[in-house]
Amino acid sequence: MPEKGNNMQEAKVVKTLLPVLKFYRWAIPVIILLGVLSSFFEGFGIILFIPLLQSFVQNNSQTTSNSAFVDVLNKIFVNFSTNDRLAIIALCILGSIVLKNCLFYSNTVLFAWLNSRIGHRLRSGIFNQLLSVSYSFLEGNDSGKLINTLSRETWQTSIALSTLVTLTITICTVSVYVILLLLISWQLTLIVSVLMVLISLFIQFVTRQVKILGEQAVKANSDLATRMWEGLAGMKVIRAFGRESYEQQRFDLASKKVVNTFLKLDIFSGSVQPISEVLSSILLLCILVLALLQDPSSLPTLLTFIFLLYRLQPQVKQLESTRVGLIGLTSSVQDVMHFLDRSDKPYIHSGHIPLKNLEQGIYFESVNFRYNPQEELALQDVSICFPKGKTTAIVGPSGAGKSTLISLICRFSDITSGEIYVDKYPLRELNITDWRHQIAIVSQDVYMFSTSVMENIAYGRLDATEKEIIEAATLANAHEFIMQLPEGYSTKVGDRGVRLSGGQRQRIALARAIVRNPQILILDEATNALDTISEHLIQEALNTLSQSRTVIVIAHRLSTIEQADQIIVLDKGRVIEQGNLQQLLEQDGLFAQLYHLQYRNASI
Ligand SMILES: Nc1ncnc2c1ncn2[C@@H]1O[C@H](COP(=O)(O)OP(=O)(O)OP(=O)(O)O)[C@@H](O)[C@H]1O
Ligand SMILES: [Mg+2]
């Protein structure tokens, strides 16, 4: 008997899967219809055996059975001569088989198409979700789990879908068969059904015993493992207390228990198949014999009936296994659907104001920001400005909130309170694509795609020419080392390619930013992995670059900071000092301390 809990689970899977199917609403009824028609033709082919066999038994015209359906079937061919009848029925049977298989094949193809489409839609939907959901959501989620959802669980959902369709088709097939059986003889069908249910109850009883024995076997095995482990771990104590024979006895007892339970398990589980086969055969034979004793002329009908029953059996088994399979896939389906659900996740919404050029600058007004509601503020009451065409350096100890400030400018996260203005527009009202188009960022953690150096640099501007890419690489002081790579600009880098050093990665990332030719250039410790000479060379390039640009640079090195038009000092999320180099040194605060400390180290 199906349990109530399981039924509810199936309903849950079906309910969860429905949104996936909504784009292909037409396909499901077609698939089911094809499934039903193919079962119908199969059944039809089988019942045609009744008139066929009847022709051999006796003259058809004299035959009457106690089934109106069988009589009608026999009468259809009554006017043909025996030979013609045989030929026509054989052709009809052949036609049914061919039709059934054509329909079945069309269904397989249609379903394969549907399944691949849905699989693609799911994967694409999940990837789109990854691209559009707020960055904070991704950071808060385990990346391994996300990859699992994207790869494995999506496949599982496709499988769940195919299982659901198989289940539906099997239900239809079983229904067609049962209807045909009822039409041939409702009395026989009723008797067979009752007896089948009794047999299945008996089998279920045996299966339950097998399950209990299975649990006992698992326990016996784990007890034995414990004995082994304790024997090993406590060897010193065992020997010291002279308990060798006692332990040997305990071990043998546990081992014998394993032997006994597994033997019982094998005896019981092995009996299910033979018992079920013997019982069903006895049942069928009894029906055959009893029915034939009553009416010997009904042999063709009976044989067809039994054949139909035989064909029905695997379908019933499949019904159960697909049902169980579907339940096993519930969690995968829920995982995928939960990830695709847009109602419970944060998004960065784009504004409507287009932006072609930065005119005045970026202004922070009393900006507060926290990553999570339960966490402390990462930025507190920040009021600063980044004027157009100027270079602003942000300095401060680790964890002060420098990268956080950058991520707010790039709108990776939205502020908690206050406002950021770009010229006179609030940042969140600007079209986000327009805004990000103005920016190029070289962040602290440089990411290289698994492709060529050339493509990695061109990622900054997809239509960049080779000449522009080489120019950018030269400016970023990367050209020389790229030319020394095995295949120059075509060398594959990233996870599956050549491993680059931190400094080399930084220079490629810099070239990527340069080739973008942005209005706003953001460098988050973009040169910290470089040696002094490389840094000096890049610094010169950056000086040229920053002449016509708004540059925000986070750096610890003095050389970078000294060139800046203004310096902002952050500590624990607050702006504590602000001004140019001279003003800050005069203030003699945190910046001056850091400055003098570095100078002393540098001069050592
Ligand atoms: N994704 C995040 N989720 C939660 N808290 C974060 C996240 N990123 C940073 N923080 C916290 O915000 C604070 C500021 O971090 P931020 O990365 O901005 O510092 P930083 O000044 O760039 O430091 P560093 O010089 O080490 O790069 C830190 O206390 C950090 O723990
Ligand atoms: Mg940082």
XYZ file of C-alpha atoms and ligand atoms in Angstrom:
636
model
C 0.000 0.000 0.000
C 1.455 3.426 -0.817
C 2.057 5.466 2.284
C 0.304 8.747 2.707
C 3.599 10.560 3.280
C 4.969 9.302 -0.033
C 1.887 10.377 -1.909
C 2.297 13.841 -0.538
C 5.930 13.845 -1.593
C 4.992 12.930 -5.150
C 2.457 15.705 -5.229
C 5.184 18.047 -3.969
C 7.593 17.030 -6.750
C 4.876 17.457 -9.350
C 3.963 20.854 -7.931
C 7.583 21.964 -7.830
C 8.191 20.799 -11.388
C 5.185 22.554 -12.876
C 6.907 25.947 -13.312
C 9.642 24.250 -15.375
C 7.016 22.864 -17.689
C 5.181 26.113 -18.179
C 7.131 27.011 -21.348
C 6.278 23.690 -22.931
C 2.662 23.324 -21.894
C 1.683 21.921 -25.274
C 4.319 19.180 -25.148
C 3.106 17.339 -22.067
C -0.403 16.508 -23.364
C 1.136 15.507 -26.713
C 3.601 13.192 -24.994
C 0.848 11.668 -22.876
C -1.457 11.293 -25.884
C 1.283 9.590 -27.882
C 1.944 7.341 -24.878
C -1.725 6.399 -24.560
C -2.093 5.795 -28.311
C 0.995 3.622 -28.420
C -0.321 1.545 -25.484
C -3.684 1.364 -27.191
C -2.188 -0.026 -30.398
C -0.133 -2.493 -28.448
C -3.235 -3.668 -26.590
C -5.223 -3.716 -29.819
C -2.560 -5.842 -31.491
C -2.760 -8.288 -28.610
C -6.557 -8.611 -28.529
C -6.606 -9.301 -32.245
C -5.174 -12.642 -31.261
C -8.655 -13.560 -30.039
C -10.242 -13.721 -33.519
C -7.001 -15.094 -34.918
C -6.878 -18.027 -32.493
C -10.613 -18.425 -32.719
C -10.250 -19.239 -36.408
C -8.188 -22.281 -35.489
C -10.435 -23.509 -32.701
C -13.772 -23.693 -34.467
C -16.017 -22.027 -36.969
C -16.259 -18.454 -35.903
C -19.899 -17.991 -36.812
C -21.004 -20.446 -34.151
C -19.043 -18.804 -31.367
C -20.591 -16.711 -28.676
C -18.783 -15.714 -25.533
C -20.025 -14.033 -22.414
C -18.240 -10.814 -23.415
C -20.002 -8.474 -25.821
C -16.644 -6.986 -26.703
C -15.163 -10.362 -27.723
C -18.306 -11.110 -29.758
C -18.031 -7.820 -31.620
C -14.369 -8.507 -32.255
C -15.115 -11.948 -33.663
C -17.999 -10.692 -35.773
C -15.853 -8.120 -37.568
C -14.050 -10.880 -39.428
C -16.911 -13.367 -39.684
C -17.689 -12.734 -43.344
C -14.213 -13.520 -44.609
C -13.075 -16.960 -45.617
C -10.711 -18.600 -43.140
C -7.646 -17.872 -45.252
C -8.591 -14.258 -45.888
C -9.450 -13.816 -42.252
C -6.062 -15.094 -41.162
C -4.272 -12.837 -43.610
C -6.322 -9.741 -42.667
C -5.943 -10.281 -38.928
C -2.220 -10.954 -39.282
C -1.880 -7.723 -41.285
C -3.878 -5.808 -38.665
C -1.646 -7.197 -35.915
C 1.439 -6.242 -37.883
C -0.031 -2.770 -38.540
C -0.738 -2.306 -34.833
C 2.794 -3.326 -33.895
C 4.323 -0.978 -36.476
C 2.025 1.889 -35.434
C 2.705 1.283 -31.754
C 6.447 1.408 -32.313
C 6.253 4.486 -34.559
C 4.255 6.294 -31.884
C 6.592 5.050 -29.187
C 9.641 6.250 -31.113
C 8.065 9.666 -31.842
C 7.345 9.951 -28.169
C 10.940 9.090 -27.262
C 12.268 11.690 -29.708
C 9.802 14.365 -28.575
C 10.595 13.676 -24.982
C 14.364 13.732 -25.576
C 13.907 17.113 -27.266
C 11.763 18.416 -24.418
C 14.127 17.119 -21.777
C 17.214 18.619 -23.387
C 15.380 21.939 -23.817
C 14.273 21.978 -20.220
C 17.742 20.939 -19.014
C 19.226 23.822 -20.976
C 16.589 26.253 -19.722
C 17.247 25.209 -16.133
C 21.013 25.523 -16.412
C 20.748 28.793 -18.260
C 18.221 30.068 -15.692
C 20.528 29.148 -12.834
C 23.508 30.809 -14.501
C 21.415 33.886 -15.160
C 20.445 33.865 -11.512
C 24.145 33.683 -10.595
C 24.829 36.695 -12.818
C 21.950 38.794 -11.595
C 21.536 38.003 -7.914
C 23.208 40.393 -5.504
C 26.865 39.634 -4.890
C 26.243 39.464 -1.155
C 23.934 36.470 -1.677
C 26.673 34.557 -3.503
C 29.224 35.405 -0.845
C 26.867 34.140 1.821
C 26.437 30.796 0.027
C 28.832 27.919 -0.115
C 30.331 27.988 -3.623
C 30.652 24.190 -3.677
C 26.923 23.923 -3.106
C 26.218 26.437 -5.870
C 28.340 24.451 -8.335
C 26.526 21.299 -7.242
C 23.168 22.964 -7.905
C 24.348 24.193 -11.280
C 25.751 20.877 -12.456
C 24.461 17.813 -10.629
C 21.098 18.933 -9.329
C 20.037 20.323 -12.699
C 20.675 16.944 -14.285
C 18.783 15.325 -11.446
C 15.867 17.656 -12.128
C 15.910 16.638 -15.793
C 15.868 13.026 -14.645
C 12.977 13.809 -12.278
C 11.121 15.271 -15.200
C 11.681 12.223 -17.372
C 10.668 10.019 -14.444
C 7.491 12.043 -14.056
C 6.648 11.649 -17.729
C 7.480 7.914 -17.616
C 5.229 7.619 -14.579
C 2.377 9.374 -16.362
C 2.779 7.258 -19.482
C 2.977 4.064 -17.401
C -0.215 5.020 -15.581
C -1.908 5.526 -18.961
C -0.556 2.238 -20.295
C -1.711 0.346 -17.212
C -5.144 1.987 -17.557
C -5.424 0.959 -21.240
C -4.469 -2.613 -20.368
C -6.892 -2.772 -17.464
C -9.714 -1.430 -19.646
C -8.949 -4.060 -22.288
C -8.874 -6.781 -19.640
C -12.212 -5.553 -18.294
C -13.669 -5.559 -21.808
C -12.544 -9.111 -22.430
C -13.930 -10.342 -19.116
C -14.713 -8.134 -16.176
C -15.363 -11.165 -13.965
C -11.938 -12.637 -14.636
C -10.293 -9.250 -14.190
C -11.988 -8.828 -10.851
C -10.932 -12.257 -9.607
C -7.362 -11.766 -10.864
C -7.155 -8.303 -9.261
C -8.294 -9.581 -5.872
C -5.888 -12.508 -5.986
C -3.061 -10.242 -7.246
C -3.623 -7.866 -4.354
C -3.465 -10.823 -1.951
C -0.227 -12.022 -3.543
C 1.239 -8.529 -3.423
C 0.255 -8.220 0.249
C 2.040 -11.468 0.932
C 5.104 -10.308 -1.012
C 5.044 -7.034 0.898
C 5.002 -8.973 4.153
C 8.095 -10.919 3.036
C 9.754 -7.707 1.817
C 9.135 -6.067 5.165
C 10.870 -9.005 6.880
C 13.771 -8.547 4.460
C 13.930 -4.881 5.401
C 13.978 -5.670 9.130
C 16.671 -8.283 8.551
C 18.586 -5.724 6.477
C 18.569 -3.297 9.387
C 19.713 -6.080 11.726
C 22.500 -6.939 9.296
C 23.705 -3.310 9.234
C 23.733 -3.273 13.038
C 25.551 -6.628 13.265
C 28.148 -5.336 10.803
C 28.717 -2.145 12.736
C 28.967 -4.126 16.007
C 31.617 -6.291 14.431
C 33.483 -3.201 13.209
C 33.357 -1.793 16.757
C 34.812 -5.026 18.132
C 37.631 -4.900 15.577
C 38.345 -1.246 16.277
C 38.234 -1.680 20.043
C 40.396 -4.779 19.804
C 43.001 -2.752 17.958
C 42.747 0.468 19.922
C 42.573 -1.202 23.317
C 45.191 -3.866 22.536
C 47.477 -2.727 25.350
C 44.710 -2.865 27.978
C 43.496 -6.258 26.681
C 46.959 -7.755 27.008
C 47.789 -6.021 30.257
C 44.661 -7.446 31.882
C 45.034 -10.848 30.207
C 41.643 -10.585 28.512
C 42.698 -12.199 25.189
C 40.320 -15.179 25.354
C 37.472 -12.977 26.608
C 37.933 -10.611 23.674
C 38.275 -13.537 21.251
C 34.902 -14.869 22.475
C 33.240 -11.499 22.111
C 34.656 -11.102 18.613
C 33.556 -14.594 17.510
C 30.071 -13.942 18.861
C 29.789 -10.695 16.868
C 31.185 -12.373 13.769
C 28.721 -15.301 14.069
C 25.871 -12.842 14.411
C 26.921 -11.237 11.129
C 27.077 -14.648 9.446
C 23.628 -15.633 10.754
C 21.828 -12.427 9.939
C 23.294 -12.244 6.432
C 22.367 -15.853 5.804
C 18.792 -15.194 6.945
C 18.718 -12.040 4.848
C 19.847 -13.901 1.724
C 17.353 -16.721 2.356
C 14.470 -14.263 2.721
C 15.385 -11.808 0.003
C 16.148 -14.586 -2.464
C 12.704 -16.055 -1.873
C 10.743 -12.985 -3.023
C 11.211 -13.520 -6.747
C 10.524 -17.307 -6.847
C 7.545 -17.050 -4.475
C 5.964 -14.271 -6.513
C 6.556 -16.159 -9.759
C 5.195 -19.459 -8.402
C 2.119 -17.800 -6.873
C 1.276 -15.825 -10.030
C 1.792 -18.915 -12.186
C -0.453 -20.981 -9.908
C -3.031 -18.214 -10.075
C -2.933 -18.050 -13.853
C -3.041 -21.832 -14.242
C -6.015 -22.136 -11.880
C -7.901 -19.484 -13.822
C -7.047 -21.139 -17.114
C -8.084 -24.605 -15.963
C -11.276 -23.478 -14.200
C -12.400 -21.286 -17.082
C -11.656 -23.987 -19.643
C -13.582 -26.559 -17.642
C -16.583 -24.264 -17.729
C -16.303 -23.282 -21.385
C -13.685 -25.025 -23.527
C -14.371 -22.722 -26.481
C -13.052 -19.724 -24.583
C -9.405 -20.818 -24.988
C -8.412 -18.023 -27.432
C -9.954 -15.346 -25.197
C -8.262 -16.821 -22.161
C -4.866 -17.058 -23.793
C -5.114 -13.429 -24.910
C -6.264 -12.418 -21.468
C -3.266 -14.136 -19.873
C -0.902 -12.649 -22.430
C -2.248 -9.182 -21.650
C -1.776 -9.885 -17.949
C 1.795 -10.932 -18.619
C 2.487 -7.696 -20.492
C 0.836 -5.743 -17.711
C 3.085 -7.098 -14.973
C 6.327 -5.250 -15.887
C 4.301 -2.053 -16.315
C 2.990 -2.360 -12.755
C 6.524 -2.983 -11.509
C 7.745 0.066 -13.424
C 4.958 2.099 -11.873
C 6.309 1.343 -8.430
C 9.979 1.857 -9.287
C 9.406 5.199 -11.061
C 7.277 6.351 -8.134
C 10.075 5.522 -5.699
C 12.650 7.080 -8.075
C 10.658 10.283 -8.248
C 10.486 10.563 -4.485
C 14.269 10.089 -4.289
C 14.719 13.088 -6.594
C 12.566 15.445 -4.524
C 15.415 17.201 -2.774
C 17.284 17.911 -6.042
C 14.191 19.361 -7.657
C 13.506 21.505 -4.611
C 17.112 22.667 -4.521
C 17.014 23.826 -8.145
C 13.594 25.414 -7.819
C 14.542 27.137 -4.611
C 17.625 28.593 -6.267
C 15.590 29.768 -9.253
C 12.989 31.423 -7.037
C 13.448 35.162 -7.407
C 11.077 36.215 -4.662
C 13.379 35.577 -1.700
C 16.730 36.848 -2.938
C 18.371 40.259 -3.008
C 19.008 41.925 -6.378
C 20.795 45.044 -7.459
C 18.171 46.811 -9.547
C 19.239 49.036 -12.375
C 18.005 52.630 -12.466
C 16.626 54.374 -15.552
C 18.873 57.409 -15.951
C 21.330 56.912 -18.813
C 24.873 58.154 -18.271
C 27.248 58.999 -21.076
C 29.940 60.945 -19.229
C 31.007 61.744 -15.726
C 30.786 65.543 -15.457
C 31.731 66.521 -11.903
C 32.515 63.548 -9.699
C 31.297 60.912 -7.288
C 29.957 62.112 -3.931
C 29.374 60.089 -0.761
C 26.926 61.722 1.660
C 26.723 60.228 5.168
C 27.034 56.712 3.757
C 26.564 53.804 6.134
C 26.961 50.236 5.035
C 26.790 46.834 6.665
C 27.188 43.483 4.926
C 24.634 41.649 7.027
C 21.882 42.936 9.307
C 23.439 41.188 12.315
C 26.943 42.533 11.617
C 28.496 45.859 12.605
C 28.738 48.723 10.130
C 31.620 48.203 7.663
C 31.408 51.901 6.677
C 30.129 54.614 9.000
C 29.041 58.111 8.140
C 31.343 58.389 5.128
C 31.122 61.776 3.376
C 33.764 62.166 0.685
C 34.088 63.138 -2.946
C 36.041 61.834 -5.891
C 36.347 64.780 -8.275
C 36.408 64.145 -11.991
C 39.884 63.916 -13.505
C 41.639 63.707 -10.154
C 43.467 60.854 -8.457
C 42.252 59.907 -5.008
C 44.251 57.539 -2.840
C 42.556 55.578 -0.084
C 44.755 54.356 2.708
C 44.159 52.656 6.004
C 44.880 49.498 7.936
C 43.665 46.087 6.801
C 39.932 45.673 7.351
C 39.368 49.448 7.413
C 36.755 49.235 4.646
C 38.740 50.331 1.583
C 37.610 47.513 -0.715
C 34.086 47.856 0.666
C 34.035 51.494 -0.442
C 35.070 50.436 -3.949
C 32.381 47.770 -4.090
C 29.780 50.422 -3.259
C 31.028 52.633 -6.106
C 30.818 49.672 -8.507
C 27.377 48.835 -7.084
C 28.343 45.276 -6.163
C 26.363 46.080 -3.024
C 23.902 48.831 -2.204
C 24.387 51.230 0.689
C 22.461 50.766 3.927
C 21.743 54.466 4.431
C 22.932 57.865 3.171
C 23.397 58.477 -0.547
C 26.023 58.212 -3.258
C 25.671 60.786 -6.055
C 27.216 60.633 -9.487
C 27.178 64.268 -10.590
C 23.689 65.178 -9.413
C 22.055 61.768 -9.761
C 21.745 59.223 -6.976
C 23.857 56.214 -8.017
C 20.994 53.753 -7.692
C 18.914 55.693 -10.226
C 21.543 55.342 -12.939
C 21.406 52.636 -15.533
C 23.777 50.098 -14.024
C 25.228 48.884 -17.325
C 25.981 52.486 -18.394
C 27.609 53.129 -15.061
C 29.777 50.024 -15.014
C 30.748 50.781 -18.590
C 32.555 53.876 -17.324
C 34.582 51.887 -14.810
C 37.552 49.567 -15.020
C 38.746 47.909 -11.867
C 41.858 45.996 -11.009
C 40.847 44.319 -7.804
C 42.844 42.774 -5.012
C 42.156 39.237 -6.166
C 42.883 39.030 -9.864
C 40.871 36.451 -11.747
C 42.213 34.846 -14.918
C 39.823 33.008 -17.223
C 40.991 29.656 -18.614
C 41.805 31.065 -22.006
C 44.650 32.852 -23.834
C 46.461 35.912 -22.487
C 45.078 37.834 -25.461
C 41.464 36.993 -24.587
C 42.046 37.692 -20.926
C 43.174 41.212 -21.758
C 40.421 41.681 -24.367
C 37.877 40.892 -21.650
C 38.140 44.578 -20.788
C 36.797 45.512 -24.227
C 35.633 42.665 -26.441
C 36.161 44.578 -29.696
C 39.727 45.644 -28.897
C 42.169 45.115 -31.775
C 45.365 43.124 -31.388
C 47.356 46.345 -31.661
C 45.380 47.950 -28.829
C 45.854 44.853 -26.680
C 49.612 44.854 -27.204
C 49.726 48.595 -26.464
C 47.810 48.080 -23.218
C 50.084 45.187 -22.255
C 53.143 47.327 -22.972
C 51.769 50.157 -20.815
C 51.093 47.655 -18.026
C 54.706 46.451 -18.341
C 53.425 43.010 -19.281
C 54.448 42.765 -22.945
C 57.952 41.554 -22.231
C 57.031 38.637 -20.009
C 54.066 37.690 -22.220
C 56.443 37.378 -25.196
C 58.543 34.977 -23.140
C 55.582 32.672 -22.453
C 55.591 29.443 -24.570
C 53.046 30.748 -27.079
C 53.201 34.477 -26.421
C 49.786 36.118 -26.408
C 48.133 32.815 -27.344
C 49.403 31.029 -24.232
C 46.591 29.555 -22.205
C 46.476 30.791 -18.633
C 44.144 30.273 -15.685
C 43.293 27.010 -13.959
C 43.992 24.804 -16.947
C 46.929 26.736 -18.387
C 50.234 28.260 -17.433
C 50.393 29.325 -13.814
C 51.313 32.989 -13.588
C 52.928 34.679 -10.629
C 50.958 37.192 -8.571
C 52.816 40.122 -10.175
C 52.297 38.789 -13.705
C 48.576 38.341 -13.053
C 48.383 41.890 -11.745
C 50.025 43.258 -14.872
C 47.609 41.363 -17.128
C 44.696 42.646 -15.038
C 46.082 46.133 -15.418
C 46.333 45.709 -19.185
C 42.706 44.499 -19.125
C 41.698 47.698 -17.356
C 43.795 49.912 -19.638
C 42.381 48.403 -22.822
C 38.894 49.269 -21.575
C 39.918 52.919 -21.708
C 37.562 53.846 -18.895
C 36.633 57.245 -17.478
C 37.041 55.915 -13.974
C 39.959 53.686 -13.151
C 39.946 51.854 -9.823
C 43.049 50.118 -8.569
C 42.677 48.093 -5.398
C 46.240 47.290 -4.390
C 46.884 46.614 -8.033
C 50.633 46.766 -7.746
C 51.278 45.234 -4.351
C 52.653 41.987 -5.758
C 55.195 43.749 -7.974
C 58.872 44.322 -7.369
C 60.056 47.912 -6.978
C 61.327 48.236 -10.550
C 58.119 46.916 -12.149
C 56.062 49.057 -9.862
C 58.052 52.117 -10.764
C 57.567 51.434 -14.479
C 53.844 50.903 -14.024
C 53.574 53.960 -11.858
C 54.922 56.039 -14.705
C 52.402 54.502 -17.072
C 49.644 55.127 -14.574
C 50.662 58.773 -14.240
C 50.185 59.217 -17.966
C 46.925 57.285 -17.881
C 45.472 59.178 -14.966
C 45.908 62.606 -16.543
C 42.521 62.590 -18.202
C 40.833 60.167 -15.855
C 39.216 59.867 -12.477
C 41.411 57.440 -10.594
C 40.749 55.819 -7.240
C 43.711 53.968 -5.939
C 44.118 51.882 -2.824
C 47.764 51.465 -1.996
C 50.147 50.941 0.811
C 53.219 52.121 -1.063
C 54.230 55.722 -0.737
C 55.179 56.128 -4.389
C 51.547 55.714 -5.413
C 50.146 57.855 -2.621
C 52.518 60.736 -3.181
C 51.223 61.292 -6.705
C 47.597 61.538 -5.594
C 45.623 64.802 -5.656
C 43.907 63.877 -2.425
C 44.296 61.167 0.182
C 41.496 59.674 2.262
C 42.459 57.819 5.422
C 40.014 55.170 6.591
C 40.055 53.388 9.918
C 37.410 50.995 11.231
C 34.968 52.100 8.556
C 35.293 55.832 9.257
C 37.059 58.588 7.368
C 39.536 59.903 9.918
C 41.737 62.126 7.791
C 41.442 63.732 4.403
C 43.603 66.107 2.334
C 46.729 66.189 0.192
C 50.062 64.760 1.289
C 51.307 68.023 2.772
C 48.122 68.677 4.756
C 48.043 65.166 6.178
C 51.662 65.255 7.246
C 50.977 68.546 8.993
C 47.968 67.005 10.811
C 50.405 64.450 12.252
C 47.728 61.780 12.652
C 47.481 58.122 11.616
C 48.643 58.856 8.074
C 51.743 60.699 9.253
C 52.555 57.769 11.550
C 52.220 55.248 8.700
C 54.184 57.540 6.392
C 57.111 57.955 8.742
C 57.123 54.251 9.566
C 57.367 53.337 5.911
C 60.006 55.915 5.175
C 62.124 54.578 8.006
C 61.733 51.001 6.702
C 62.423 52.116 3.170
C 65.579 53.862 4.155
C 66.906 50.849 6.075
N 31.674 39.915 1.971
C 31.750 40.338 3.222
N 30.817 39.968 4.118
C 30.888 40.380 5.389
N 31.831 41.191 5.868
C 32.802 41.591 5.028
C 32.815 41.186 3.659
N 33.888 41.730 3.056
C 34.522 42.446 3.997
N 33.874 42.373 5.172
C 34.241 43.048 6.423
O 34.206 44.437 6.204
C 35.316 45.052 6.782
C 36.075 45.846 5.739
O 36.626 44.953 4.790
P 37.405 45.444 3.497
O 37.641 44.273 2.632
O 36.685 46.587 2.920
O 38.762 45.926 4.133
P 40.043 46.553 3.416
O 40.235 47.889 3.997
O 39.919 46.426 1.962
O 41.194 45.581 3.972
P 42.522 45.040 3.210
O 43.528 46.127 3.216
O 42.942 43.884 4.036
O 42.088 44.637 1.846
C 36.143 43.958 7.433
O 35.859 43.966 8.821
C 35.669 42.701 6.801
O 35.669 41.655 7.730
Mg 40.802 45.315 0.494
